[in-house]
Amino acid sequence: MKKFSKITLVFTLLVTLVVSQFAMNTGVVQAEEVDSLGLKAEAAILVDAETGKILYEKNIDKVLGIASMTKMMTEYLVLEAIEEGKITWDQQVQINEYVHNLSKAPDLSNVGLTQGEYYTVKELYEAMAIFSGNAATVALAEVVSGSESKFVELMNEKAAELGLEDYKFVNSSGLNNSNLLGNIPAGGENEENVMTARDTAKLAYHLLNDFPEVLETSSKSSLNFKDGREYKNFNWMLPGLIFAYEGVDGLKTGSTDFAGFCFTATAERDGQRYISVVMKSTTKNERFADTTKLLNYAFSSFDKEELVKEGYVPKKDNTVAVDKGKEDSVKVETSEALDLVIEKGTAKDYKTVVVIDKDKLNKDGELTAPIKKGDKMGYVTVESKDDNHGFLTENGAKSVQVDLIASEDVEKANWFVLSMRAVGDFFGNVWDSVSSMVKGWF
């Protein structure tokens, strides 16, 4: 029995060791990384706003309710419609009975909209973006698409176009459909919009980069509406509000029973902007506390660093073979510097990777002369085994590349030189064949 117990103990220890090692190698054990900031939100993400590089993640592919963060998609579509000339900021919008009744529904975020009265697109947009006005959002959806149902179709189409993967839009505002007074544009009566933290950040990334003017409104701490009332922005991290944080100028909060409390924030200091998302916090204050932790982490732990200098010559692959040229190779270098937001003190962990454009090479892996100085040969990027969060978009990943170019001209050799080379190659091949045959005799 004693011998059996010892064998059992040793076997158990070995199994535990193997399972633990497997989990570490496959990334199953991530608790230390996920909880490193002590966030209470169910899901969270932090990204560089310029490239979409992911800097922190927690359950970022879990599908959750987004509540009024939905309005970021509505903002995108309104701004797009204005850019395309389909609507204008000063266009007058007459309030119908449904929008009026929704604007006075109890316990919903709204500015009062009078039936039959006209409001400009600008006034409705500010009511939506600053005070999260739900009725104003529906009015805008109707202006853009004719009906909220058609607008919801547009929302889902745009989500696919922007590369979002796990999402469902059933209304324009982010309310639960049961709050819409029976006017359900899509989905079931108790449904509401859902996305992942990754896709929410991706939507915010596109919104900021495609329509940076969104910040002109989202940065306002309060709204002075035409009814004479002042409405405070629900983003309490803006200047003058109770969780004010230096650099915060957007983007959108949200809360429903289903989604909990959530917040997509963006902040800029000294030219460096970040985007953060927290989802399913349990209280209003908790979402701001978690966002503060994320932004503190961003501004204290990361910085943009030059990882590849302009004119960098790779240690390997610093020349490319050339066919039919006066020289048999061409020197290469980078066309510009490569900058990337990385964790401070980790620049030494990144190595350069040279990628030659195979479409420019012949079957023997050579370029064909003539070649001009500045011609693109491929690109140089960087990678680190410890930097494995990736990017929100493919274009973001491509932004971490700089062109590899020819650093000199290589002229095409004249016909005489090419003829002599051909003759030399011919006799060289003959000699090789004869040598091989003679060796075969012995």
XYZ file of C-alpha atoms in Angstrom:
442
model
C 0.000 0.000 0.000
C 2.817 2.408 0.876
C 4.569 1.679 -2.429
C 1.302 2.221 -4.327
C 0.723 5.557 -2.556
C 4.187 6.818 -3.511
C 3.658 5.836 -7.147
C 0.261 7.569 -7.152
C 1.756 10.732 -5.661
C 4.572 10.835 -8.222
C 2.126 10.241 -11.092
C -0.169 13.034 -9.847
C 2.732 15.470 -9.617
C 3.872 14.611 -13.145
C 0.365 15.058 -14.582
C 0.009 18.418 -12.823
C 3.370 19.570 -14.166
C 2.558 18.513 -17.745
C -0.914 20.135 -17.688
C 0.486 23.350 -16.236
C 3.240 23.525 -18.844
C 0.757 22.826 -21.651
C -1.549 25.559 -20.415
C 1.303 28.055 -20.269
C 2.511 27.161 -23.762
C -0.957 27.398 -25.306
C -1.950 30.587 -23.573
C -4.701 29.007 -21.477
C -3.276 30.429 -18.278
C -3.719 34.176 -18.689
C -5.054 35.176 -15.308
C -1.907 37.052 -14.354
C -2.001 39.124 -17.558
C -5.763 39.639 -17.567
C -5.929 40.704 -13.928
C -2.709 42.707 -13.921
C -4.669 45.971 -13.732
C -7.291 44.672 -11.318
C -10.190 45.636 -13.597
C -13.675 44.734 -12.437
C -15.339 45.055 -15.848
C -16.213 41.759 -17.506
C -14.337 42.715 -20.676
C -11.836 45.446 -21.534
C -9.384 46.507 -24.211
C -6.766 49.231 -24.696
C -5.418 50.202 -28.125
C -3.197 52.747 -29.834
C -5.618 54.989 -31.720
C -3.276 55.565 -34.661
C -2.473 51.977 -35.616
C -5.076 49.969 -33.716
C -2.295 48.060 -31.949
C -3.776 46.179 -28.975
C -1.937 46.949 -25.744
C -4.151 45.224 -23.160
C -6.995 42.750 -23.354
C -9.470 41.014 -21.112
C -12.196 38.788 -22.581
C -12.139 40.913 -25.727
C -14.002 38.359 -27.855
C -16.879 37.818 -25.454
C -20.170 39.042 -26.938
C -21.877 41.480 -24.559
C -24.489 44.217 -24.611
C -23.270 47.632 -25.747
C -26.244 49.804 -24.753
C -25.733 53.436 -25.845
C -22.225 52.766 -27.155
C -24.402 51.779 -30.130
C -24.654 55.485 -30.886
C -21.052 55.453 -32.142
C -22.337 53.551 -35.187
C -25.201 56.017 -35.581
C -22.701 58.873 -35.342
C -20.560 57.220 -38.014
C -23.486 56.892 -40.412
C -24.717 60.435 -39.789
C -21.245 61.871 -40.370
C -20.881 59.750 -43.493
C -24.252 60.944 -44.817
C -23.167 64.551 -44.261
C -19.824 63.950 -45.978
C -21.626 62.424 -48.966
C -24.103 65.324 -49.141
C -27.179 63.208 -48.378
C -28.084 65.430 -45.410
C -26.764 68.718 -44.004
C -26.138 70.051 -40.500
C -28.731 72.812 -40.871
C -31.380 70.526 -42.406
C -34.720 70.883 -40.581
C -36.270 67.741 -39.091
C -39.916 67.707 -38.018
C -40.653 65.593 -34.942
C -43.353 62.953 -35.395
C -45.650 61.546 -32.721
C -43.546 58.458 -32.017
C -40.287 60.369 -31.538
C -42.109 62.900 -29.340
C -43.620 60.157 -27.144
C -40.234 58.387 -26.895
C -38.585 61.641 -25.832
C -40.863 61.893 -22.799
C -40.751 58.195 -21.815
C -39.776 57.872 -18.137
C -36.339 56.588 -17.058
C -34.795 57.015 -20.513
C -32.045 59.456 -21.418
C -33.637 62.166 -23.535
C -34.017 65.819 -24.321
C -37.652 66.833 -24.779
C -38.696 66.963 -28.448
C -42.007 68.671 -29.257
C -44.296 66.998 -31.787
C -44.558 69.000 -34.998
C -41.620 71.258 -34.109
C -38.487 71.452 -36.264
C -34.946 70.780 -35.063
C -31.761 70.866 -37.107
C -29.678 67.775 -37.721
C -26.944 69.501 -35.719
C -29.223 69.961 -32.685
C -30.355 66.329 -32.801
C -26.791 65.089 -33.263
C -25.563 67.052 -30.240
C -28.480 65.739 -28.162
C -27.458 62.201 -29.136
C -23.682 62.560 -28.772
C -23.576 64.643 -25.574
C -26.637 63.616 -23.575
C -27.274 60.262 -25.277
C -30.745 61.365 -26.380
C -32.537 58.236 -27.554
C -35.454 59.937 -29.303
C -33.046 62.299 -31.064
C -31.137 59.237 -32.262
C -34.275 57.688 -33.753
C -35.074 60.992 -35.477
C -31.611 61.005 -37.061
C -31.987 57.386 -38.168
C -35.242 58.293 -39.908
C -33.604 61.276 -41.632
C -30.708 59.201 -42.971
C -32.638 56.110 -44.099
C -36.343 56.992 -44.105
C -37.116 54.622 -41.232
C -35.298 53.171 -38.256
C -35.750 49.673 -39.710
C -33.883 50.652 -42.873
C -31.259 52.388 -40.756
C -30.661 49.220 -38.719
C -30.044 47.345 -41.969
C -27.490 50.022 -42.848
C -25.863 49.657 -39.415
C -25.312 45.940 -39.900
C -24.051 46.449 -43.458
C -21.587 49.089 -42.289
C -20.412 46.843 -39.455
C -19.514 44.151 -41.995
C -17.816 46.730 -44.225
C -15.683 47.967 -41.307
C -14.537 44.439 -40.553
C -16.514 43.866 -37.356
C -17.045 40.167 -36.700
C -19.271 39.540 -33.669
C -22.137 42.024 -33.598
C -25.886 42.438 -33.947
C -27.742 45.725 -34.286
C -31.505 45.724 -33.693
C -32.039 49.467 -33.136
C -30.232 52.775 -33.569
C -30.088 53.915 -29.934
C -28.904 50.961 -27.841
C -32.068 50.724 -25.772
C -33.669 47.382 -25.133
C -36.334 46.890 -27.801
C -38.952 46.633 -25.044
C -38.388 50.359 -24.336
C -39.300 51.460 -27.862
C -43.060 51.804 -27.252
C -43.860 48.900 -29.580
C -41.986 50.385 -32.573
C -39.395 47.614 -32.908
C -37.145 48.078 -35.971
C -35.532 44.616 -35.900
C -35.114 41.554 -33.680
C -37.269 40.385 -30.817
C -39.141 42.475 -28.272
C -36.517 42.026 -25.550
C -33.381 42.133 -27.694
C -30.708 44.799 -27.785
C -27.465 45.441 -29.594
C -24.388 43.323 -28.864
C -20.704 43.363 -29.774
C -17.356 42.287 -28.384
C -14.855 44.645 -26.783
C -12.599 44.042 -29.790
C -15.301 45.101 -32.250
C -16.379 48.043 -30.091
C -12.789 49.302 -30.113
C -12.611 48.688 -33.855
C -15.754 50.782 -34.394
C -14.294 53.590 -32.261
C -11.000 53.300 -34.182
C -12.768 53.767 -37.518
C -14.943 56.563 -36.162
C -11.926 58.529 -34.915
C -9.796 57.970 -37.992
C -12.507 58.405 -40.626
C -14.310 61.293 -38.929
C -11.984 63.000 -36.420
C -14.516 65.837 -36.176
C -16.542 63.532 -33.925
C -14.389 64.856 -31.066
C -15.698 68.389 -31.550
C -18.986 67.210 -30.019
C -17.958 64.306 -27.798
C -15.529 66.585 -25.940
C -18.276 68.917 -24.706
C -18.999 68.497 -21.008
C -22.554 69.770 -21.331
C -25.277 70.568 -23.838
C -27.261 73.804 -23.887
C -30.348 72.710 -25.787
C -32.920 74.928 -27.449
C -35.410 74.230 -24.647
C -33.194 76.396 -22.450
C -31.977 73.530 -20.266
C -28.388 72.412 -19.685
C -27.674 68.698 -19.947
C -24.446 67.243 -18.519
C -22.498 64.742 -20.597
C -22.663 61.188 -19.206
C -18.917 60.910 -19.837
C -17.888 62.047 -16.366
C -14.200 61.947 -17.293
C -14.493 65.151 -19.337
C -13.143 68.458 -17.964
C -15.151 69.878 -15.071
C -16.988 66.636 -14.295
C -16.465 64.427 -11.261
C -14.018 61.901 -12.796
C -12.212 64.472 -14.988
C -9.080 62.966 -16.561
C -6.445 64.933 -18.440
C -6.732 64.389 -22.179
C -10.134 62.668 -22.312
C -12.321 64.058 -25.107
C -14.706 61.192 -25.947
C -16.365 58.935 -26.795
C -19.532 57.219 -25.489
C -21.015 55.691 -22.374
C -23.877 53.212 -22.164
C -25.993 51.345 -19.651
C -28.941 48.973 -19.604
C -29.906 46.133 -17.295
C -28.678 43.689 -19.930
C -25.381 45.440 -20.780
C -24.517 46.748 -17.340
C -22.422 49.915 -17.387
C -19.965 50.352 -20.264
C -17.741 53.050 -21.668
C -15.628 53.660 -24.759
C -13.100 56.366 -23.941
C -10.377 58.135 -25.852
C -7.665 60.420 -24.542
C -4.708 62.284 -26.025
C -1.581 63.693 -24.411
C 1.434 65.136 -26.226
C 0.179 63.854 -29.560
C -0.344 60.270 -28.397
C -3.955 59.027 -28.409
C -5.401 55.842 -26.934
C -8.800 54.145 -27.080
C -10.151 52.072 -24.192
C -13.321 50.030 -23.791
C -14.814 48.571 -20.608
C -17.939 46.415 -20.751
C -20.399 45.140 -18.184
C -19.223 47.051 -15.139
C -21.570 46.817 -12.168
C -21.804 50.548 -11.379
C -21.362 53.919 -13.088
C -18.338 54.732 -10.956
C -16.723 51.368 -11.598
C -16.588 51.906 -15.360
C -14.795 55.225 -14.871
C -12.435 53.760 -12.274
C -11.502 50.936 -14.652
C -11.056 53.373 -17.526
C -8.781 55.487 -15.333
C -6.645 52.391 -14.665
C -6.447 51.616 -18.376
C -5.456 55.150 -19.348
C -2.962 55.429 -16.490
C -1.417 52.201 -17.723
C -1.303 53.543 -21.284
C 0.329 56.875 -20.526
C 2.767 55.544 -17.935
C 3.848 52.283 -19.558
C 3.855 52.908 -23.309
C 5.568 55.291 -25.680
C 6.158 55.686 -29.396
C 9.700 54.672 -30.262
C 11.739 54.616 -33.459
C 12.534 50.945 -34.050
C 13.962 51.320 -37.559
C 15.815 54.392 -38.756
C 15.357 56.048 -42.132
C 18.003 54.685 -44.505
C 18.470 51.529 -42.416
C 20.503 48.882 -44.236
C 19.598 45.340 -43.131
C 22.498 43.266 -41.788
C 21.267 40.386 -43.918
C 19.435 40.758 -47.223
C 21.179 44.105 -47.763
C 21.482 43.453 -51.495
C 19.265 41.837 -54.110
C 20.637 39.941 -57.122
C 20.178 41.644 -60.488
C 19.887 40.073 -63.938
C 21.068 41.868 -67.119
C 22.573 44.755 -65.184
C 25.990 46.377 -65.265
C 26.259 45.182 -61.658
C 25.039 41.799 -60.473
C 23.291 43.153 -57.353
C 21.718 46.306 -55.953
C 21.995 47.714 -52.437
C 18.812 48.355 -50.493
C 17.713 50.504 -47.542
C 14.517 51.677 -45.832
C 12.718 54.695 -47.273
C 11.725 56.135 -43.883
C 11.796 55.474 -40.157
C 9.444 52.998 -38.499
C 7.801 54.175 -35.269
C 5.616 52.008 -33.045
C 3.905 52.373 -29.683
C 5.521 49.781 -27.429
C 5.995 49.149 -23.736
C 8.778 51.321 -22.391
C 12.164 49.605 -22.185
C 11.321 46.814 -24.660
C 12.805 48.251 -27.870
C 15.701 45.783 -27.622
C 13.239 42.889 -27.860
C 12.143 43.820 -31.394
C 13.948 42.507 -34.452
C 13.653 43.621 -38.049
C 12.119 41.367 -40.683
C 12.904 41.922 -44.378
C 10.303 40.882 -46.952
C 11.279 41.018 -50.642
C 8.457 41.439 -53.160
C 8.548 38.118 -55.036
C 6.457 39.560 -57.878
C 9.460 41.702 -58.833
C 11.810 38.694 -59.120
C 12.374 36.341 -62.032
C 12.345 32.559 -61.727
C 15.934 32.643 -60.447
C 15.075 35.099 -57.668
C 16.666 38.104 -59.388
C 15.545 41.608 -60.240
C 15.803 42.650 -63.871
C 17.780 45.754 -64.814
C 17.421 48.665 -65.223
C 16.741 49.658 -61.613
C 16.311 53.224 -60.430
C 17.329 54.537 -57.033
C 14.180 54.608 -54.902
C 12.449 51.679 -56.629
C 10.529 49.616 -54.072
C 11.958 46.136 -53.500
C 9.715 45.045 -50.617
C 9.290 46.178 -47.031
C 10.780 45.984 -43.547
C 8.709 45.335 -40.436
C 9.447 44.420 -36.819
C 8.333 41.665 -34.495
C 8.757 40.600 -30.891
C 7.896 37.253 -29.353
C 6.580 39.038 -26.261
C 4.307 41.417 -28.208
C 1.512 39.096 -29.301
C -1.737 41.043 -28.884
C -1.886 42.013 -32.550
C -3.880 44.779 -34.236
C -7.546 45.614 -34.637
C -7.325 45.702 -38.443
C -5.175 44.375 -41.271
C -4.456 47.924 -42.405
C -3.227 48.709 -38.914
C -0.798 45.827 -39.074
C 0.401 47.018 -42.485
C 1.104 50.452 -41.045
C 3.992 48.873 -39.144
C 5.932 48.464 -42.378
C 8.334 50.740 -44.250
C 9.345 50.391 -47.876
C 12.626 48.696 -48.726
C 14.055 50.602 -51.698
C 17.048 50.521 -54.007
C 19.730 52.870 -52.703
C 21.456 53.153 -56.116
C 20.856 52.922 -59.851
C 21.718 49.769 -61.742
C 21.810 50.348 -65.484
C 21.087 47.629 -67.995
C 24.236 46.148 -69.480
C 24.759 46.733 -73.242
C 24.294 44.008 -75.839
C 28.014 43.208 -76.061
C 28.382 42.589 -72.327
C 25.217 40.502 -72.281
C 26.493 38.492 -75.274
C 29.827 37.819 -73.595
C 28.049 36.738 -70.425
C 25.865 34.389 -72.452
C 28.951 32.884 -74.094
C 30.650 32.546 -70.729
C 27.570 30.921 -69.254
C 27.392 28.512 -72.203
C 30.988 27.330 -71.845
C 30.628 27.279 -68.106
C 27.680 24.921 -68.421
C 29.571 22.778 -70.933
C 32.558 22.532 -68.582
C 30.293 21.586 -65.683
C 28.719 18.844 -67.784
C 32.089 17.484 -68.911
C 33.445 17.589 -65.363
C 30.454 15.686 -64.088
C 30.774 13.069 -66.810
C 34.492 12.520 -66.156
C 33.882 12.203 -62.441
C 31.273 9.583 -63.254
C 33.875 7.457 -65.020
C 35.841 7.145 -61.810
